[in-house]
């Protein structure tokens, strides 16, 4: 199966508005994913939550709920990083 | 898929290993027991390696995830050992499949540990975090700098060394750790008390004594985690 890729079209100076729009949306999605699934940022949030609990700004129940959510998010973030969702793959061969 | 299933089956089989909590200098070659305070209530004891003693327990070899209860076991053992000895800290989760592998790791890190000994000898690590309460107006960067510098300057005067750690929250003004001689701990605490009085509006967290985790950084088997591996 032959697919005319947007990069191939750009390399020969052809710009299709539809493809450009998809490319832009993909870039926005990629950027948002990187921001949301940033392990370093999530680790900081875990530490901050712990500190808020230690300073009495969060009760035990609230702390455990938030901590568990953040640990899950960190786990997902690490998997997202490993998979690199930003790169596309032609699965149709 | 088949490989994955086989791997999972293999993981279920429990194998015995050795967990290392910390390393201490050993002027006496006798095996010392710290009681059944290790993982799964295992006995924590010293192993002999030249003039050093890794403090270990015989455990099931598995992945030690950073769960609060488990980290607490590691922390508690180190705390007990620290009451009697100067401690070279070991990162959480250091389990070895056999005594032989642990000896290889000790051999690889021996020189680095020898160098670390004078740094930790008779010293402890004490942590200070200064946090802005939520009901207090946000401070400008100059004000934050001034407060942070005041803490650092006064506490450095009663400590051997200091490490600035990451400010992981916007409300965190200072996150530092100090290497303090055991004999001057009271002086350090009194200085912290004075600063707490001066900055009474701030929340100050004073923690420790810890082993000198932030002042000893020995990498033996590579990997991302800090500490003795």
mmCIF file of C-alpha atoms in Angstrom:
data_model
loop_
_atom_site.group_PDB
_atom_site.id
_atom_site.type_symbol
_atom_site.label_atom_id
_atom_site.label_comp_id
_atom_site.label_asym_id
_atom_site.label_seq_id
_atom_site.Cartn_x
_atom_site.Cartn_y
_atom_site.Cartn_z
ATOM 1 C CA UNK A 1 0.000 0.000 0.000
ATOM 2 C CA UNK A 2 1.374 3.359 -1.017
ATOM 3 C CA UNK A 3 0.758 6.285 1.269
ATOM 4 C CA UNK A 4 1.614 9.832 0.246
ATOM 5 C CA UNK A 5 2.955 11.192 3.479
ATOM 6 C CA UNK A 6 2.650 14.873 4.374
ATOM 7 C CA UNK A 7 6.427 15.040 4.869
ATOM 8 C CA UNK A 8 6.956 13.671 1.357
ATOM 9 C CA UNK A 9 4.549 16.282 -0.048
ATOM 10 C CA UNK A 10 6.258 19.087 1.861
ATOM 11 C CA UNK A 11 9.664 17.983 0.584
ATOM 12 C CA UNK A 12 8.488 18.579 -2.951
ATOM 13 C CA UNK A 13 6.871 21.886 -2.076
ATOM 14 C CA UNK A 14 3.211 20.784 -2.004
ATOM 15 C CA UNK A 15 1.114 21.862 0.940
ATOM 16 C CA UNK A 16 -2.373 20.451 1.392
ATOM 17 C CA UNK A 17 -4.492 22.482 3.856
ATOM 18 C CA UNK A 18 -6.198 19.348 5.218
ATOM 19 C CA UNK A 19 -2.926 17.568 5.918
ATOM 20 C CA UNK A 20 -1.418 20.718 7.408
ATOM 21 C CA UNK A 21 -4.334 20.960 9.774
ATOM 22 C CA UNK A 22 -3.878 17.314 10.865
ATOM 23 C CA UNK A 23 -0.157 17.918 11.346
ATOM 24 C CA UNK A 24 -0.857 21.012 13.480
ATOM 25 C CA UNK A 25 -3.397 19.110 15.592
ATOM 26 C CA UNK A 26 -0.929 16.264 16.044
ATOM 27 C CA UNK A 27 1.726 18.694 17.231
ATOM 28 C CA UNK A 28 -0.701 20.259 19.716
ATOM 29 C CA UNK A 29 -1.685 16.804 20.975
ATOM 30 C CA UNK A 30 1.969 15.799 21.287
ATOM 31 C CA UNK A 31 2.768 18.978 23.210
ATOM 32 C CA UNK A 32 -0.213 18.484 25.536
ATOM 33 C CA UNK A 33 0.753 14.842 26.159
ATOM 34 C CA UNK A 34 4.305 15.843 27.013
ATOM 35 C CA UNK A 35 3.032 18.460 29.450
ATOM 36 C CA UNK A 36 0.442 16.187 31.074
ATOM 37 C CA UNK A 37 2.583 13.068 31.208
ATOM 38 C CA UNK A 38 5.789 14.656 32.417
ATOM 39 C CA UNK A 39 7.207 12.210 35.040
ATOM 40 C CA UNK A 40 9.411 14.882 36.608
ATOM 41 C CA UNK A 41 6.430 17.184 37.087
ATOM 42 C CA UNK A 42 4.339 14.344 38.528
ATOM 43 C CA UNK A 43 7.136 13.413 40.972
ATOM 44 C CA UNK A 44 7.162 17.045 42.122
ATOM 45 C CA UNK A 45 3.396 16.898 42.640
ATOM 46 C CA UNK A 46 3.807 13.698 44.706
ATOM 47 C CA UNK A 47 6.378 15.435 46.924
ATOM 48 C CA UNK A 48 4.194 18.547 47.231
ATOM 49 C CA UNK A 49 1.161 16.470 48.219
ATOM 50 C CA UNK A 50 3.223 14.710 50.895
ATOM 51 C CA UNK A 51 4.418 18.058 52.236
ATOM 52 C CA UNK A 52 0.861 19.439 52.343
ATOM 53 C CA UNK A 53 -0.152 16.360 54.337
ATOM 54 C CA UNK A 54 2.778 16.728 56.725
ATOM 55 C CA UNK A 55 1.913 20.398 57.264
ATOM 56 C CA UNK A 56 -1.715 19.499 57.980
ATOM 57 C CA UNK A 57 -3.207 21.104 54.881
ATOM 58 C CA UNK A 58 -4.526 17.704 53.741
ATOM 59 C CA UNK A 59 -6.050 15.000 55.908
ATOM 60 C CA UNK A 60 -4.884 11.377 55.675
ATOM 61 C CA UNK A 61 -7.812 10.293 53.488
ATOM 62 C CA UNK A 62 -7.397 13.160 51.024
ATOM 63 C CA UNK A 63 -3.632 12.629 50.917
ATOM 64 C CA UNK A 64 -3.973 8.904 50.213
ATOM 65 C CA UNK A 65 -6.520 9.539 47.453
ATOM 66 C CA UNK A 66 -4.368 12.180 45.749
ATOM 67 C CA UNK A 67 -1.175 10.185 46.195
ATOM 68 C CA UNK A 68 -2.720 7.082 44.678
ATOM 69 C CA UNK A 69 -3.975 9.107 41.669
ATOM 70 C CA UNK A 70 -0.548 10.652 41.170
ATOM 71 C CA UNK A 71 1.239 7.291 41.439
ATOM 72 C CA UNK A 72 -1.104 5.912 38.779
ATOM 73 C CA UNK A 73 -0.471 8.976 36.600
ATOM 74 C CA UNK A 74 3.283 8.508 37.032
ATOM 75 C CA UNK A 75 2.997 4.881 36.000
ATOM 76 C CA UNK A 76 1.037 5.872 32.871
ATOM 77 C CA UNK A 77 3.489 8.697 32.122
ATOM 78 C CA UNK A 78 6.429 6.310 32.215
ATOM 79 C CA UNK A 79 4.619 3.950 29.850
ATOM 80 C CA UNK A 80 3.725 6.840 27.520
ATOM 81 C CA UNK A 81 7.382 7.866 27.457
ATOM 82 C CA UNK A 82 8.456 4.318 26.634
ATOM 83 C CA UNK A 83 5.886 4.046 23.856
ATOM 84 C CA UNK A 84 6.531 7.572 22.490
ATOM 85 C CA UNK A 85 2.966 8.226 21.385
ATOM 86 C CA UNK A 86 4.144 11.206 19.365
ATOM 87 C CA UNK A 87 5.596 9.058 16.584
ATOM 88 C CA UNK A 88 3.250 7.706 13.918
ATOM 89 C CA UNK A 89 3.425 4.287 12.466
ATOM 90 C CA UNK A 90 2.052 2.902 9.221
ATOM 91 C CA UNK A 91 0.352 -0.252 10.450
ATOM 92 C CA UNK A 92 -1.216 -1.153 7.099
ATOM 93 C CA UNK A 93 2.098 -2.055 5.492
ATOM 94 C CA UNK B 1 3.238 -13.463 24.083
ATOM 95 C CA UNK B 2 4.529 -16.932 24.987
ATOM 96 C CA UNK B 3 7.748 -15.367 26.255
ATOM 97 C CA UNK B 4 5.773 -12.955 28.398
ATOM 98 C CA UNK B 5 3.718 -15.718 29.976
ATOM 99 C CA UNK B 6 6.851 -17.750 30.645
ATOM 100 C CA UNK B 7 8.480 -14.711 32.218
ATOM 101 C CA UNK B 8 5.438 -14.154 34.454
ATOM 102 C CA UNK B 9 5.508 -17.809 35.543
ATOM 103 C CA UNK B 10 9.183 -17.469 36.311
ATOM 104 C CA UNK B 11 8.566 -14.338 38.391
ATOM 105 C CA UNK B 12 6.088 -16.175 40.593
ATOM 106 C CA UNK B 13 8.786 -18.620 41.729
ATOM 107 C CA UNK B 14 10.237 -17.159 44.909
ATOM 108 C CA UNK B 15 14.001 -17.038 45.168
ATOM 109 C CA UNK B 16 15.886 -16.019 48.244
ATOM 110 C CA UNK B 17 18.141 -13.035 48.126
ATOM 111 C CA UNK B 18 19.871 -10.491 50.340
ATOM 112 C CA UNK B 19 18.623 -6.984 50.954
ATOM 113 C CA UNK B 20 21.179 -4.314 51.887
ATOM 114 C CA UNK B 21 20.058 -1.465 54.155
ATOM 115 C CA UNK B 22 23.351 0.346 54.668
ATOM 116 C CA UNK B 23 27.078 -0.211 55.120
ATOM 117 C CA UNK B 24 28.982 0.403 58.352
ATOM 118 C CA UNK B 25 32.674 0.317 59.235
ATOM 119 C CA UNK B 26 33.525 -2.854 61.132
ATOM 120 C CA UNK B 27 36.374 -2.659 63.604
ATOM 121 C CA UNK B 28 35.079 -5.929 65.125
ATOM 122 C CA UNK B 29 34.650 -8.901 62.807
ATOM 123 C CA UNK B 30 31.823 -10.466 64.785
ATOM 124 C CA UNK B 31 28.386 -10.873 63.250
ATOM 125 C CA UNK B 32 26.049 -8.392 64.877
ATOM 126 C CA UNK B 33 22.285 -8.821 64.921
ATOM 127 C CA UNK B 34 19.888 -5.872 65.057
ATOM 128 C CA UNK B 35 16.845 -8.108 65.617
ATOM 129 C CA UNK B 36 13.959 -9.172 63.385
ATOM 130 C CA UNK B 37 13.236 -5.700 62.051
ATOM 131 C CA UNK B 38 13.807 -6.299 58.327
ATOM 132 C CA UNK B 39 11.407 -7.022 55.476
ATOM 133 C CA UNK B 40 8.915 -9.814 56.350
ATOM 134 C CA UNK B 41 10.257 -9.619 59.940
ATOM 135 C CA UNK B 42 13.592 -11.021 58.810
ATOM 136 C CA UNK B 43 16.677 -10.751 60.980
ATOM 137 C CA UNK B 44 18.905 -7.782 60.192
ATOM 138 C CA UNK B 45 22.578 -8.572 60.681
ATOM 139 C CA UNK B 46 26.046 -7.541 59.595
ATOM 140 C CA UNK B 47 27.976 -9.384 56.927
ATOM 141 C CA UNK B 48 31.740 -9.292 56.885
ATOM 142 C CA UNK B 49 33.496 -7.650 53.951
ATOM 143 C CA UNK B 50 37.122 -6.599 54.619
ATOM 144 C CA UNK B 51 36.912 -3.636 57.047
ATOM 145 C CA UNK B 52 33.302 -2.855 56.087
ATOM 146 C CA UNK B 53 30.041 -4.509 57.041
ATOM 147 C CA UNK B 54 26.964 -4.377 54.857
ATOM 148 C CA UNK B 55 23.858 -4.515 57.053
ATOM 149 C CA UNK B 56 21.611 -7.102 55.420
ATOM 150 C CA UNK B 57 18.688 -9.461 55.821
ATOM 151 C CA UNK B 58 17.755 -12.663 53.985
ATOM 152 C CA UNK B 59 14.642 -11.878 51.985
ATOM 153 C CA UNK B 60 12.606 -13.022 49.013
ATOM 154 C CA UNK B 61 14.267 -11.622 45.901
ATOM 155 C CA UNK B 62 11.684 -9.304 44.326
ATOM 156 C CA UNK B 63 11.193 -5.798 43.058
ATOM 157 C CA UNK B 64 10.989 -3.415 46.011
ATOM 158 C CA UNK B 65 8.459 -0.801 44.874
ATOM 159 C CA UNK B 66 8.572 2.575 46.597
ATOM 160 C CA UNK B 67 5.521 1.932 48.824
ATOM 161 C CA UNK B 68 5.344 4.000 51.988
ATOM 162 C CA UNK B 69 5.138 1.008 54.360
ATOM 163 C CA UNK B 70 8.141 -0.703 52.764
ATOM 164 C CA UNK B 71 10.248 2.449 52.610
ATOM 165 C CA UNK B 72 9.436 2.864 56.289
ATOM 166 C CA UNK B 73 10.943 -0.582 57.052
ATOM 167 C CA UNK B 74 14.191 0.406 55.291
ATOM 168 C CA UNK B 75 14.211 3.778 57.079
ATOM 169 C CA UNK B 76 13.560 2.189 60.473
ATOM 170 C CA UNK B 77 16.432 -0.297 60.111
ATOM 171 C CA UNK B 78 18.867 2.469 59.127
ATOM 172 C CA UNK B 79 17.657 4.556 62.066
ATOM 173 C CA UNK B 80 18.369 1.677 64.463
ATOM 174 C CA UNK B 81 21.841 1.106 63.011
ATOM 175 C CA UNK B 82 22.622 4.839 63.146
ATOM 176 C CA UNK B 83 22.167 4.851 66.913
ATOM 177 C CA UNK B 84 25.394 2.859 67.214
ATOM 178 C CA UNK B 85 27.375 3.361 64.011
ATOM 179 C CA UNK B 86 28.292 5.852 61.309
ATOM 180 C CA UNK B 87 26.407 4.774 58.235
ATOM 181 C CA UNK B 88 27.149 4.760 54.503
ATOM 182 C CA UNK B 89 23.636 5.017 53.073
ATOM 183 C CA UNK B 90 22.340 2.565 50.501
ATOM 184 C CA UNK B 91 19.486 3.439 48.137
ATOM 185 C CA UNK B 92 16.117 1.844 48.845
ATOM 186 C CA UNK B 93 15.425 -1.396 46.986
ATOM 187 C CA UNK B 94 18.921 -2.865 46.817
ATOM 188 C CA UNK B 95 18.333 -6.612 46.790
ATOM 189 C CA UNK B 96 20.890 -9.093 45.487
ATOM 190 C CA UNK B 97 20.185 -12.583 44.230
ATOM 191 C CA UNK B 98 23.026 -14.108 46.232
ATOM 192 C CA UNK B 99 25.757 -13.420 48.774
ATOM 193 C CA UNK B 100 28.293 -13.798 45.967
ATOM 194 C CA UNK B 101 26.687 -10.988 43.920
ATOM 195 C CA UNK B 102 26.620 -8.743 46.960
ATOM 196 C CA UNK B 103 30.322 -9.429 47.542
ATOM 197 C CA UNK B 104 31.041 -8.503 43.908
ATOM 198 C CA UNK B 105 29.158 -5.217 44.380
ATOM 199 C CA UNK B 106 31.053 -4.547 47.616
ATOM 200 C CA UNK B 107 34.313 -5.229 45.856
ATOM 201 C CA UNK B 108 33.404 -2.857 43.001
ATOM 202 C CA UNK B 109 32.446 -0.088 45.402
ATOM 203 C CA UNK B 110 35.054 -0.684 48.077
ATOM 204 C CA UNK B 111 37.335 2.249 47.223
ATOM 205 C CA UNK B 112 34.456 4.700 46.845
ATOM 206 C CA UNK B 113 33.054 3.562 50.183
ATOM 207 C CA UNK B 114 36.453 3.997 51.834
ATOM 208 C CA UNK B 115 36.481 7.586 50.533
ATOM 209 C CA UNK B 116 32.946 8.153 51.803
ATOM 210 C CA UNK B 117 33.746 6.967 55.326
ATOM 211 C CA UNK B 118 35.446 10.174 56.565
ATOM 212 C CA UNK B 119 32.531 12.209 55.146
ATOM 213 C CA UNK B 120 29.913 10.304 57.133
ATOM 214 C CA UNK B 121 31.984 9.491 60.201
ATOM 215 C CA UNK B 122 30.267 10.942 63.261
ATOM 216 C CA UNK B 123 27.928 12.988 61.096
ATOM 217 C CA UNK B 124 24.234 13.022 60.261
ATOM 218 C CA UNK B 125 22.113 14.721 57.649
ATOM 219 C CA UNK B 126 19.419 17.171 58.751
ATOM 220 C CA UNK B 127 16.818 18.591 56.391
ATOM 221 C CA UNK B 128 15.114 21.981 56.361
ATOM 222 C CA UNK B 129 12.101 22.954 54.278
ATOM 223 C CA UNK B 130 10.581 26.427 54.502
ATOM 224 C CA UNK B 131 7.060 26.564 53.118
ATOM 225 C CA UNK B 132 4.684 29.445 52.529
ATOM 226 C CA UNK B 133 1.286 28.807 54.196
ATOM 227 C CA UNK B 134 -1.703 28.983 51.841
ATOM 228 C CA UNK B 135 -3.360 31.849 53.733
ATOM 229 C CA UNK B 136 -0.255 34.035 53.520
ATOM 230 C CA UNK B 137 0.190 36.477 50.659
ATOM 231 C CA UNK B 138 2.598 35.209 47.997
ATOM 232 C CA UNK B 139 6.136 36.552 48.422
ATOM 233 C CA UNK B 140 8.165 38.278 45.741
ATOM 234 C CA UNK B 141 11.305 36.545 44.500
ATOM 235 C CA UNK B 142 13.538 39.061 46.317
ATOM 236 C CA UNK B 143 11.777 38.364 49.626
ATOM 237 C CA UNK B 144 12.060 34.618 49.054
ATOM 238 C CA UNK B 145 15.769 34.959 48.286
ATOM 239 C CA UNK B 146 16.338 36.992 51.429
ATOM 240 C CA UNK B 147 14.560 34.472 53.659
ATOM 241 C CA UNK B 148 16.341 31.529 52.040
ATOM 242 C CA UNK B 149 19.760 33.217 52.345
ATOM 243 C CA UNK B 150 19.149 33.986 56.013
ATOM 244 C CA UNK B 151 18.398 30.340 56.784
ATOM 245 C CA UNK B 152 21.374 29.092 54.769
ATOM 246 C CA UNK B 153 23.874 31.529 56.245
ATOM 247 C CA UNK B 154 22.878 30.851 59.854
ATOM 248 C CA UNK B 155 22.679 27.082 59.469
ATOM 249 C CA UNK B 156 25.903 26.759 57.501
ATOM 250 C CA UNK B 157 27.686 28.346 60.457
ATOM 251 C CA UNK B 158 26.777 25.302 62.585
ATOM 252 C CA UNK B 159 27.190 22.574 59.961
ATOM 253 C CA UNK B 160 29.973 21.010 57.866
ATOM 254 C CA UNK B 161 28.272 21.157 54.486
ATOM 255 C CA UNK B 162 25.015 22.007 52.783
ATOM 256 C CA UNK B 163 23.177 20.903 49.648
ATOM 257 C CA UNK B 164 20.380 22.873 48.032
ATOM 258 C CA UNK B 165 17.644 20.555 46.829
ATOM 259 C CA UNK B 166 14.967 21.113 44.211
ATOM 260 C CA UNK B 167 12.152 23.541 44.988
ATOM 261 C CA UNK B 168 9.391 21.177 43.868
ATOM 262 C CA UNK B 169 6.543 23.506 44.815
ATOM 263 C CA UNK B 170 5.951 27.183 44.094
ATOM 264 C CA UNK B 171 5.239 27.668 47.786
ATOM 265 C CA UNK B 172 8.551 26.145 48.807
ATOM 266 C CA UNK B 173 11.074 28.834 49.706
ATOM 267 C CA UNK B 174 13.924 26.654 50.889
ATOM 268 C CA UNK B 175 14.669 22.958 50.550
ATOM 269 C CA UNK B 176 18.140 22.211 51.834
ATOM 270 C CA UNK B 177 19.982 19.534 53.656
ATOM 271 C CA UNK B 178 22.909 19.924 56.036
ATOM 272 C CA UNK B 179 25.721 17.638 57.095
ATOM 273 C CA UNK B 180 26.058 18.078 60.839
ATOM 274 C CA UNK B 181 28.452 16.613 63.364
ATOM 275 C CA UNK B 182 26.540 14.533 65.925
ATOM 276 C CA UNK B 183 28.149 16.579 68.713
ATOM 277 C CA UNK B 184 26.772 19.863 67.326
ATOM 278 C CA UNK B 185 23.231 18.670 66.631
ATOM 279 C CA UNK B 186 21.834 20.557 69.623
ATOM 280 C CA UNK B 187 23.480 23.763 68.467
ATOM 281 C CA UNK B 188 22.012 23.252 64.998
ATOM 282 C CA UNK B 189 18.544 22.595 66.450
ATOM 283 C CA UNK B 190 18.754 25.717 68.582
ATOM 284 C CA UNK B 191 19.663 27.771 65.497
ATOM 285 C CA UNK B 192 16.677 26.292 63.652
ATOM 286 C CA UNK B 193 14.474 27.261 66.612
ATOM 287 C CA UNK B 194 15.696 30.868 66.453
ATOM 288 C CA UNK B 195 14.987 31.053 62.733
ATOM 289 C CA UNK B 196 11.524 29.541 63.258
ATOM 290 C CA UNK B 197 10.793 32.307 65.762
ATOM 291 C CA UNK B 198 12.065 34.959 63.371
ATOM 292 C CA UNK B 199 9.981 33.635 60.471
ATOM 293 C CA UNK B 200 6.977 32.599 62.580
ATOM 294 C CA UNK B 201 4.561 33.076 59.661
ATOM 295 C CA UNK B 202 6.315 30.377 57.618
ATOM 296 C CA UNK B 203 5.911 26.661 57.985
ATOM 297 C CA UNK B 204 9.285 25.098 58.743
ATOM 298 C CA UNK B 205 9.917 21.383 58.506
ATOM 299 C CA UNK B 206 12.998 20.202 60.346
ATOM 300 C CA UNK B 207 13.731 16.530 59.676
ATOM 301 C CA UNK B 208 16.336 13.944 60.566
ATOM 302 C CA UNK B 209 18.755 12.735 61.656
ATOM 303 C CA UNK B 210 19.203 10.842 58.388
ATOM 304 C CA UNK B 211 22.222 9.032 57.014
ATOM 305 C CA UNK B 212 24.156 11.313 54.665
ATOM 306 C CA UNK B 213 22.143 10.341 51.547
ATOM 307 C CA UNK B 214 22.784 13.646 49.791
ATOM 308 C CA UNK B 215 26.489 13.788 50.562
ATOM 309 C CA UNK B 216 27.484 10.302 49.445
ATOM 310 C CA UNK B 217 26.816 9.284 45.877
ATOM 311 C CA UNK B 218 28.337 5.946 44.997
ATOM 312 C CA UNK B 219 27.177 4.249 41.804
ATOM 313 C CA UNK B 220 28.283 0.656 41.577
ATOM 314 C CA UNK B 221 26.049 -1.153 39.163
ATOM 315 C CA UNK B 222 24.874 1.867 37.135
ATOM 316 C CA UNK B 223 21.219 2.771 36.672
ATOM 317 C CA UNK B 224 19.201 5.910 37.245
ATOM 318 C CA UNK B 225 18.709 5.780 41.005
ATOM 319 C CA UNK B 226 21.152 7.609 43.219
ATOM 320 C CA UNK B 227 23.135 5.953 45.948
ATOM 321 C CA UNK B 228 24.949 2.691 46.313
ATOM 322 C CA UNK B 229 23.685 0.298 43.660
#
